[in-house]
Amino acid sequence: MKGAEVVKLGIKTLDDIEFRGKVAIVRPDFNVPIDPITKVIKDDSRIRSHAKTIKELIDKGAKVVIIAHQGRPGEPDFSESLEEHAKRLSEILNKPVKYVHDLFGEEARRAIRELKTGEVLVLKNVRTYPYETKKLSAEEHARTEMVEILSSLADVFILDGFSVAHRSHASVVGFTRKLPSCMGRVMERELEALSRIFEHPEKPCICILGGAKAEKGTKAIENLLRKKIADKILLGGLIGQLFLVASNVDLGRPNIEFLKRKNIYECLPKAVELNKEFKESIELPVDVAVEINGLRRELEVKELPTDYPIYDIGTKTAHKYANIVKTAKSVLVSGPLGVYEKDEFIKGTEIVFRAIAESKVFSLAGGGDTLAALKKIDLYDKFTYVSLAGGAFVEYITGSKLPGIEALKSAVT
Ligand code: 3PG
């Protein structure tokens, strides 16, 4: 989404702002998998990506202040300190990165005032500030103490974390009401990749949806088909099971109970409606894999119901989907097609994902579990673009507006 497209969105990029000598507050997504006890970073992919934006700002002579989060308060991956993140960023950039264990108090303010051109400072986890995650508008967040104080010390704001853009949090939306703002390179790349499906998809465009997020999944199906973005949607995972029920297949008691326990069943009326309206465009599994005594067994859908849990699409379905993928010019993937965490049940996901990776199509994948599955089968680098986002990606494909993007569109100049 370069040039004209960016102008269309009305969001500035790093090309549109002069950074020399300016204090730039950058909001990346440094929320990475960490060891809950030692807090050691286990996967630094996100930090590596954002480092490119930060490096460009350093090269352009900015004084960079990073505001980010790690985990949610009370959860095992929460860490008040982002010192490990600062250290890792320093290794990646191959230059010193300062850290203060303060957010907008005296220590943080002094450190920001003392920053020299080309220096980088990381502040403590922004989620230690209780107002950060309060459900407030951009205007209300702009009036919080943190945003007031930090923006009085800065010249410009850069939102680089597309993966936090679905949160109307102070650090995501608040600064855009106070400072000239733009998107960073990570955000730009994510929007550019998404535009290749959502703005001008090369046809046929095939979408593969799996996973367990039924409400978002049904919304995504409706969005993709109603707007004629997808020509076909191939379903697997629990959302695939829901649509089998919607087409009058009896999955068997344990499977129905599981769908009910996970609140997936609540989306049945919507699934029935979509199934009727878009019958020609929605492909459902023709066989499934169940677990019997720890082993994979396959059943045709016409052999259902079963007393055993369904954990994957069957091999026949996987090859059918793989063949459909081969007819596509662009492919969107959100969610694995089975319980990929269990080696026996990654097979369906692997066959389909491998077919995408080996084809010449433009392929875009996103969502936390999709990324984990791609890593497990070593296909992460084989897709044209893999989004860094989890929840934000899923939200985007439902057609919902993301607060971070909206805030950038109406940022002060
Ligand atoms: C993510 O990992 O998806 C983002 O960092 C957002 O995290 P959150 O779901 O805790 O807001």
PDB file of N, CA and C in Angstrom, residues 177-240:
ATOM      1  N   ARG A 177      -4.158  12.194  19.158  1.00  0.00           N
ATOM      2  CA  ARG A 177      -4.921  13.436  19.369  1.00  0.00           C
ATOM      3  C   ARG A 177      -4.022  14.576  19.837  1.00  0.00           C
ATOM      4  N   LYS A 178      -2.770  14.255  20.107  1.00  0.00           N
ATOM      5  CA  LYS A 178      -1.857  15.254  20.675  1.00  0.00           C
ATOM      6  C   LYS A 178      -0.696  15.591  19.747  1.00  0.00           C
ATOM      7  N   LEU A 179      -0.262  14.583  18.972  1.00  0.00           N
ATOM      8  CA  LEU A 179       0.971  14.738  18.197  1.00  0.00           C
ATOM      9  C   LEU A 179       0.744  14.400  16.726  1.00  0.00           C
ATOM     10  N   PRO A 180       1.479  15.062  15.833  1.00  0.00           N
ATOM     11  CA  PRO A 180       1.455  14.590  14.441  1.00  0.00           C
ATOM     12  C   PRO A 180       1.839  13.108  14.442  1.00  0.00           C
ATOM     13  N   SER A 181       1.076  12.303  13.725  1.00  0.00           N
ATOM     14  CA  SER A 181       1.266  10.847  13.843  1.00  0.00           C
ATOM     15  C   SER A 181       1.384  10.189  12.484  1.00  0.00           C
ATOM     16  N   CYS A 182       2.026   9.047  12.476  1.00  0.00           N
ATOM     17  CA  CYS A 182       2.113   8.263  11.241  1.00  0.00           C
ATOM     18  C   CYS A 182       2.225   6.788  11.590  1.00  0.00           C
ATOM     19  N   MET A 183       2.140   5.951  10.562  1.00  0.00           N
ATOM     20  CA  MET A 183       2.361   4.519  10.814  1.00  0.00           C
ATOM     21  C   MET A 183       3.823   4.191  10.542  1.00  0.00           C
ATOM     22  N   GLY A 184       4.299   3.166  11.246  1.00  0.00           N
ATOM     23  CA  GLY A 184       5.659   2.692  11.017  1.00  0.00           C
ATOM     24  C   GLY A 184       5.674   1.670   9.892  1.00  0.00           C
ATOM     25  N   ARG A 185       6.863   1.160   9.592  1.00  0.00           N
ATOM     26  CA  ARG A 185       6.999   0.241   8.446  1.00  0.00           C
ATOM     27  C   ARG A 185       6.287  -1.093   8.652  1.00  0.00           C
ATOM     28  N   VAL A 186       6.225  -1.575   9.925  1.00  0.00           N
ATOM     29  CA  VAL A 186       5.546  -2.856  10.166  1.00  0.00           C
ATOM     30  C   VAL A 186       4.062  -2.696   9.845  1.00  0.00           C
ATOM     31  N   MET A 187       3.465  -1.640  10.385  1.00  0.00           N
ATOM     32  CA  MET A 187       2.049  -1.362  10.117  1.00  0.00           C
ATOM     33  C   MET A 187       1.811  -1.214   8.609  1.00  0.00           C
ATOM     34  N   GLU A 188       2.709  -0.519   7.950  1.00  0.00           N
ATOM     35  CA  GLU A 188       2.562  -0.271   6.510  1.00  0.00           C
ATOM     36  C   GLU A 188       2.579  -1.593   5.728  1.00  0.00           C
ATOM     37  N   ARG A 189       3.537  -2.462   6.104  1.00  0.00           N
ATOM     38  CA  ARG A 189       3.633  -3.760   5.405  1.00  0.00           C
ATOM     39  C   ARG A 189       2.386  -4.609   5.646  1.00  0.00           C
ATOM     40  N   GLU A 190       1.895  -4.602   6.889  1.00  0.00           N
ATOM     41  CA  GLU A 190       0.706  -5.398   7.221  1.00  0.00           C
ATOM     42  C   GLU A 190      -0.489  -4.903   6.389  1.00  0.00           C
ATOM     43  N   LEU A 191      -0.677  -3.580   6.349  1.00  0.00           N
ATOM     44  CA  LEU A 191      -1.826  -3.032   5.609  1.00  0.00           C
ATOM     45  C   LEU A 191      -1.690  -3.272   4.112  1.00  0.00           C
ATOM     46  N   GLU A 192      -0.463  -3.217   3.656  1.00  0.00           N
ATOM     47  CA  GLU A 192      -0.204  -3.472   2.231  1.00  0.00           C
ATOM     48  C   GLU A 192      -0.583  -4.917   1.879  1.00  0.00           C
ATOM     49  N   ALA A 193      -0.168  -5.863   2.731  1.00  0.00           N
ATOM     50  CA  ALA A 193      -0.483  -7.285   2.480  1.00  0.00           C
ATOM     51  C   ALA A 193      -1.997  -7.506   2.553  1.00  0.00           C
ATOM     52  N   LEU A 194      -2.634  -6.929   3.563  1.00  0.00           N
ATOM     53  CA  LEU A 194      -4.082  -7.110   3.703  1.00  0.00           C
ATOM     54  C   LEU A 194      -4.838  -6.511   2.521  1.00  0.00           C
ATOM     55  N   SER A 195      -4.305  -5.403   1.990  1.00  0.00           N
ATOM     56  CA  SER A 195      -4.996  -4.759   0.865  1.00  0.00           C
ATOM     57  C   SER A 195      -4.973  -5.663  -0.373  1.00  0.00           C
ATOM     58  N   ARG A 196      -4.000  -6.556  -0.450  1.00  0.00           N
ATOM     59  CA  ARG A 196      -3.946  -7.464  -1.613  1.00  0.00           C
ATOM     60  C   ARG A 196      -5.053  -8.508  -1.571  1.00  0.00           C
ATOM     61  N   ILE A 197      -5.689  -8.659  -0.426  1.00  0.00           N
ATOM     62  CA  ILE A 197      -6.878  -9.517  -0.348  1.00  0.00           C
ATOM     63  C   ILE A 197      -8.129  -8.651  -0.256  1.00  0.00           C
ATOM     64  N   PHE A 198      -8.090  -7.635   0.606  1.00  0.00           N
ATOM     65  CA  PHE A 198      -9.331  -6.917   0.928  1.00  0.00           C
ATOM     66  C   PHE A 198      -9.647  -5.746  -0.005  1.00  0.00           C
ATOM     67  N   GLU A 199      -8.637  -5.196  -0.679  1.00  0.00           N
ATOM     68  CA  GLU A 199      -8.917  -4.063  -1.585  1.00  0.00           C
ATOM     69  C   GLU A 199      -9.011  -4.536  -3.038  1.00  0.00           C
ATOM     70  N   HIS A 200      -8.023  -5.309  -3.454  1.00  0.00           N
ATOM     71  CA  HIS A 200      -8.036  -5.756  -4.857  1.00  0.00           C
ATOM     72  C   HIS A 200      -7.512  -7.190  -4.953  1.00  0.00           C
ATOM     73  N   PRO A 201      -8.335  -8.155  -4.485  1.00  0.00           N
ATOM     74  CA  PRO A 201      -7.887  -9.552  -4.501  1.00  0.00           C
ATOM     75  C   PRO A 201      -7.726 -10.081  -5.922  1.00  0.00           C
ATOM     76  N   GLU A 202      -6.648 -10.795  -6.154  1.00  0.00           N
ATOM     77  CA  GLU A 202      -6.505 -11.470  -7.445  1.00  0.00           C
ATOM     78  C   GLU A 202      -7.426 -12.664  -7.433  1.00  0.00           C
ATOM     79  N   LYS A 203      -8.263 -12.805  -8.454  1.00  0.00           N
ATOM     80  CA  LYS A 203      -9.283 -13.857  -8.464  1.00  0.00           C
ATOM     81  C   LYS A 203      -8.838 -15.078  -9.241  1.00  0.00           C
ATOM     82  N   PRO A 204      -9.260 -16.277  -8.890  1.00  0.00           N
ATOM     83  CA  PRO A 204     -10.095 -16.577  -7.730  1.00  0.00           C
ATOM     84  C   PRO A 204      -9.341 -16.380  -6.406  1.00  0.00           C
ATOM     85  N   CYS A 205     -10.091 -15.907  -5.417  1.00  0.00           N
ATOM     86  CA  CYS A 205      -9.534 -15.731  -4.068  1.00  0.00           C
ATOM     87  C   CYS A 205     -10.194 -16.763  -3.148  1.00  0.00           C
ATOM     88  N   ILE A 206      -9.358 -17.608  -2.556  1.00  0.00           N
ATOM     89  CA  ILE A 206      -9.862 -18.679  -1.691  1.00  0.00           C
ATOM     90  C   ILE A 206      -9.491 -18.361  -0.237  1.00  0.00           C
ATOM     91  N   CYS A 207     -10.452 -18.486   0.656  1.00  0.00           N
ATOM     92  CA  CYS A 207     -10.159 -18.260   2.079  1.00  0.00           C
ATOM     93  C   CYS A 207     -10.318 -19.557   2.850  1.00  0.00           C
ATOM     94  N   ILE A 208      -9.344 -19.810   3.710  1.00  0.00           N
ATOM     95  CA  ILE A 208      -9.379 -21.020   4.518  1.00  0.00           C
ATOM     96  C   ILE A 208      -9.557 -20.604   5.969  1.00  0.00           C
ATOM     97  N   LEU A 209     -10.659 -21.018   6.544  1.00  0.00           N
ATOM     98  CA  LEU A 209     -10.927 -20.625   7.926  1.00  0.00           C
ATOM     99  C   LEU A 209     -11.058 -21.856   8.806  1.00  0.00           C
ATOM    100  N   GLY A 210     -10.343 -21.795   9.926  1.00  0.00           N
ATOM    101  CA  GLY A 210     -10.429 -22.879  10.897  1.00  0.00           C
ATOM    102  C   GLY A 210     -10.425 -22.283  12.282  1.00  0.00           C
ATOM    103  N   GLY A 211      -9.926 -23.058  13.244  1.00  0.00           N
ATOM    104  CA  GLY A 211      -9.826 -22.554  14.607  1.00  0.00           C
ATOM    105  C   GLY A 211     -11.135 -22.653  15.352  1.00  0.00           C
ATOM    106  N   ALA A 212     -11.172 -21.940  16.489  1.00  0.00           N
ATOM    107  CA  ALA A 212     -12.289 -22.110  17.414  1.00  0.00           C
ATOM    108  C   ALA A 212     -13.075 -20.832  17.656  1.00  0.00           C
ATOM    109  N   LYS A 213     -12.735 -19.760  16.937  1.00  0.00           N
ATOM    110  CA  LYS A 213     -13.420 -18.484  17.207  1.00  0.00           C
ATOM    111  C   LYS A 213     -14.681 -18.391  16.331  1.00  0.00           C
ATOM    112  N   ALA A 214     -15.785 -18.934  16.883  1.00  0.00           N
ATOM    113  CA  ALA A 214     -16.991 -19.063  16.059  1.00  0.00           C
ATOM    114  C   ALA A 214     -17.630 -17.720  15.752  1.00  0.00           C
ATOM    115  N   GLU A 215     -17.692 -16.836  16.745  1.00  0.00           N
ATOM    116  CA  GLU A 215     -18.383 -15.567  16.515  1.00  0.00           C
ATOM    117  C   GLU A 215     -17.634 -14.740  15.468  1.00  0.00           C
ATOM    118  N   LYS A 216     -16.329 -14.625  15.675  1.00  0.00           N
ATOM    119  CA  LYS A 216     -15.510 -13.859  14.722  1.00  0.00           C
ATOM    120  C   LYS A 216     -15.491 -14.592  13.373  1.00  0.00           C
ATOM    121  N   GLY A 217     -15.447 -15.919  13.438  1.00  0.00           N
ATOM    122  CA  GLY A 217     -15.389 -16.721  12.212  1.00  0.00           C
ATOM    123  C   GLY A 217     -16.623 -16.511  11.347  1.00  0.00           C
ATOM    124  N   THR A 218     -17.812 -16.567  11.958  1.00  0.00           N
ATOM    125  CA  THR A 218     -19.032 -16.380  11.162  1.00  0.00           C
ATOM    126  C   THR A 218     -19.090 -14.948  10.611  1.00  0.00           C
ATOM    127  N   LYS A 219     -18.635 -13.994  11.424  1.00  0.00           N
ATOM    128  CA  LYS A 219     -18.606 -12.592  10.956  1.00  0.00           C
ATOM    129  C   LYS A 219     -17.661 -12.456   9.756  1.00  0.00           C
ATOM    130  N   ALA A 220     -16.510 -13.152   9.849  1.00  0.00           N
ATOM    131  CA  ALA A 220     -15.527 -13.099   8.759  1.00  0.00           C
ATOM    132  C   ALA A 220     -16.109 -13.717   7.493  1.00  0.00           C
ATOM    133  N   ILE A 221     -16.787 -14.847   7.636  1.00  0.00           N
ATOM    134  CA  ILE A 221     -17.383 -15.512   6.461  1.00  0.00           C
ATOM    135  C   ILE A 221     -18.372 -14.568   5.785  1.00  0.00           C
ATOM    136  N   GLU A 222     -19.208 -13.938   6.596  1.00  0.00           N
ATOM    137  CA  GLU A 222     -20.206 -13.015   6.058  1.00  0.00           C
ATOM    138  C   GLU A 222     -19.520 -11.851   5.337  1.00  0.00           C
ATOM    139  N   ASN A 223     -18.496 -11.284   5.984  1.00  0.00           N
ATOM    140  CA  ASN A 223     -17.775 -10.146   5.395  1.00  0.00           C
ATOM    141  C   ASN A 223     -17.121 -10.536   4.064  1.00  0.00           C
ATOM    142  N   LEU A 224     -16.441 -11.679   4.069  1.00  0.00           N
ATOM    143  CA  LEU A 224     -15.687 -12.098   2.882  1.00  0.00           C
ATOM    144  C   LEU A 224     -16.603 -12.445   1.711  1.00  0.00           C
ATOM    145  N   LEU A 225     -17.772 -13.004   2.018  1.00  0.00           N
ATOM    146  CA  LEU A 225     -18.665 -13.408   0.931  1.00  0.00           C
ATOM    147  C   LEU A 225     -19.582 -12.272   0.490  1.00  0.00           C
ATOM    148  N   ARG A 226     -20.110 -11.534   1.454  1.00  0.00           N
ATOM    149  CA  ARG A 226     -21.011 -10.434   1.090  1.00  0.00           C
ATOM    150  C   ARG A 226     -20.278  -9.371   0.265  1.00  0.00           C
ATOM    151  N   LYS A 227     -19.032  -9.105   0.633  1.00  0.00           N
ATOM    152  CA  LYS A 227     -18.274  -8.091  -0.125  1.00  0.00           C
ATOM    153  C   LYS A 227     -17.617  -8.693  -1.366  1.00  0.00           C
ATOM    154  N   LYS A 228     -17.904  -9.955  -1.624  1.00  0.00           N
ATOM    155  CA  LYS A 228     -17.363 -10.662  -2.796  1.00  0.00           C
ATOM    156  C   LYS A 228     -15.833 -10.634  -2.832  1.00  0.00           C
ATOM    157  N   ILE A 229     -15.224 -10.689  -1.647  1.00  0.00           N
ATOM    158  CA  ILE A 229     -13.755 -10.759  -1.578  1.00  0.00           C
ATOM    159  C   ILE A 229     -13.340 -12.209  -1.874  1.00  0.00           C
ATOM    160  N   ALA A 230     -13.990 -13.147  -1.201  1.00  0.00           N
ATOM    161  CA  ALA A 230     -13.663 -14.561  -1.391  1.00  0.00           C
ATOM    162  C   ALA A 230     -14.587 -15.183  -2.426  1.00  0.00           C
ATOM    163  N   ASP A 231     -14.016 -16.025  -3.275  1.00  0.00           N
ATOM    164  CA  ASP A 231     -14.849 -16.784  -4.209  1.00  0.00           C
ATOM    165  C   ASP A 231     -15.295 -18.082  -3.557  1.00  0.00           C
ATOM    166  N   LYS A 232     -14.451 -18.589  -2.679  1.00  0.00           N
ATOM    167  CA  LYS A 232     -14.796 -19.814  -1.954  1.00  0.00           C
ATOM    168  C   LYS A 232     -14.191 -19.754  -0.558  1.00  0.00           C
ATOM    169  N   ILE A 233     -14.910 -20.329   0.407  1.00  0.00           N
ATOM    170  CA  ILE A 233     -14.366 -20.440   1.764  1.00  0.00           C
ATOM    171  C   ILE A 233     -14.322 -21.915   2.125  1.00  0.00           C
ATOM    172  N   LEU A 234     -13.140 -22.367   2.532  1.00  0.00           N
ATOM    173  CA  LEU A 234     -12.966 -23.769   2.912  1.00  0.00           C
ATOM    174  C   LEU A 234     -12.900 -23.825   4.433  1.00  0.00           C
ATOM    175  N   LEU A 235     -13.767 -24.630   5.027  1.00  0.00           N
ATOM    176  CA  LEU A 235     -13.847 -24.620   6.490  1.00  0.00           C
ATOM    177  C   LEU A 235     -13.278 -25.872   7.137  1.00  0.00           C
ATOM    178  N   GLY A 236     -12.644 -25.656   8.282  1.00  0.00           N
ATOM    179  CA  GLY A 236     -12.136 -26.762   9.103  1.00  0.00           C
ATOM    180  C   GLY A 236     -12.197 -26.320  10.552  1.00  0.00           C
ATOM    181  N   GLY A 237     -11.543 -27.064  11.433  1.00  0.00           N
ATOM    182  CA  GLY A 237     -11.546 -26.695  12.847  1.00  0.00           C
ATOM    183  C   GLY A 237     -12.949 -26.741  13.429  1.00  0.00           C
ATOM    184  N   LEU A 238     -13.136 -26.054  14.546  1.00  0.00           N
ATOM    185  CA  LEU A 238     -14.437 -26.097  15.207  1.00  0.00           C
ATOM    186  C   LEU A 238     -15.485 -25.314  14.417  1.00  0.00           C
ATOM    187  N   ILE A 239     -15.040 -24.303  13.697  1.00  0.00           N
ATOM    188  CA  ILE A 239     -15.998 -23.549  12.870  1.00  0.00           C
ATOM    189  C   ILE A 239     -16.523 -24.445  11.735  1.00  0.00           C
ATOM    190  N   GLY A 240     -15.660 -25.323  11.239  1.00  0.00           N
ATOM    191  CA  GLY A 240     -16.087 -26.301  10.226  1.00  0.00           C
ATOM    192  C   GLY A 240     -17.117 -27.252  10.816  1.00  0.00           C
TER     193      GLY A 240
END
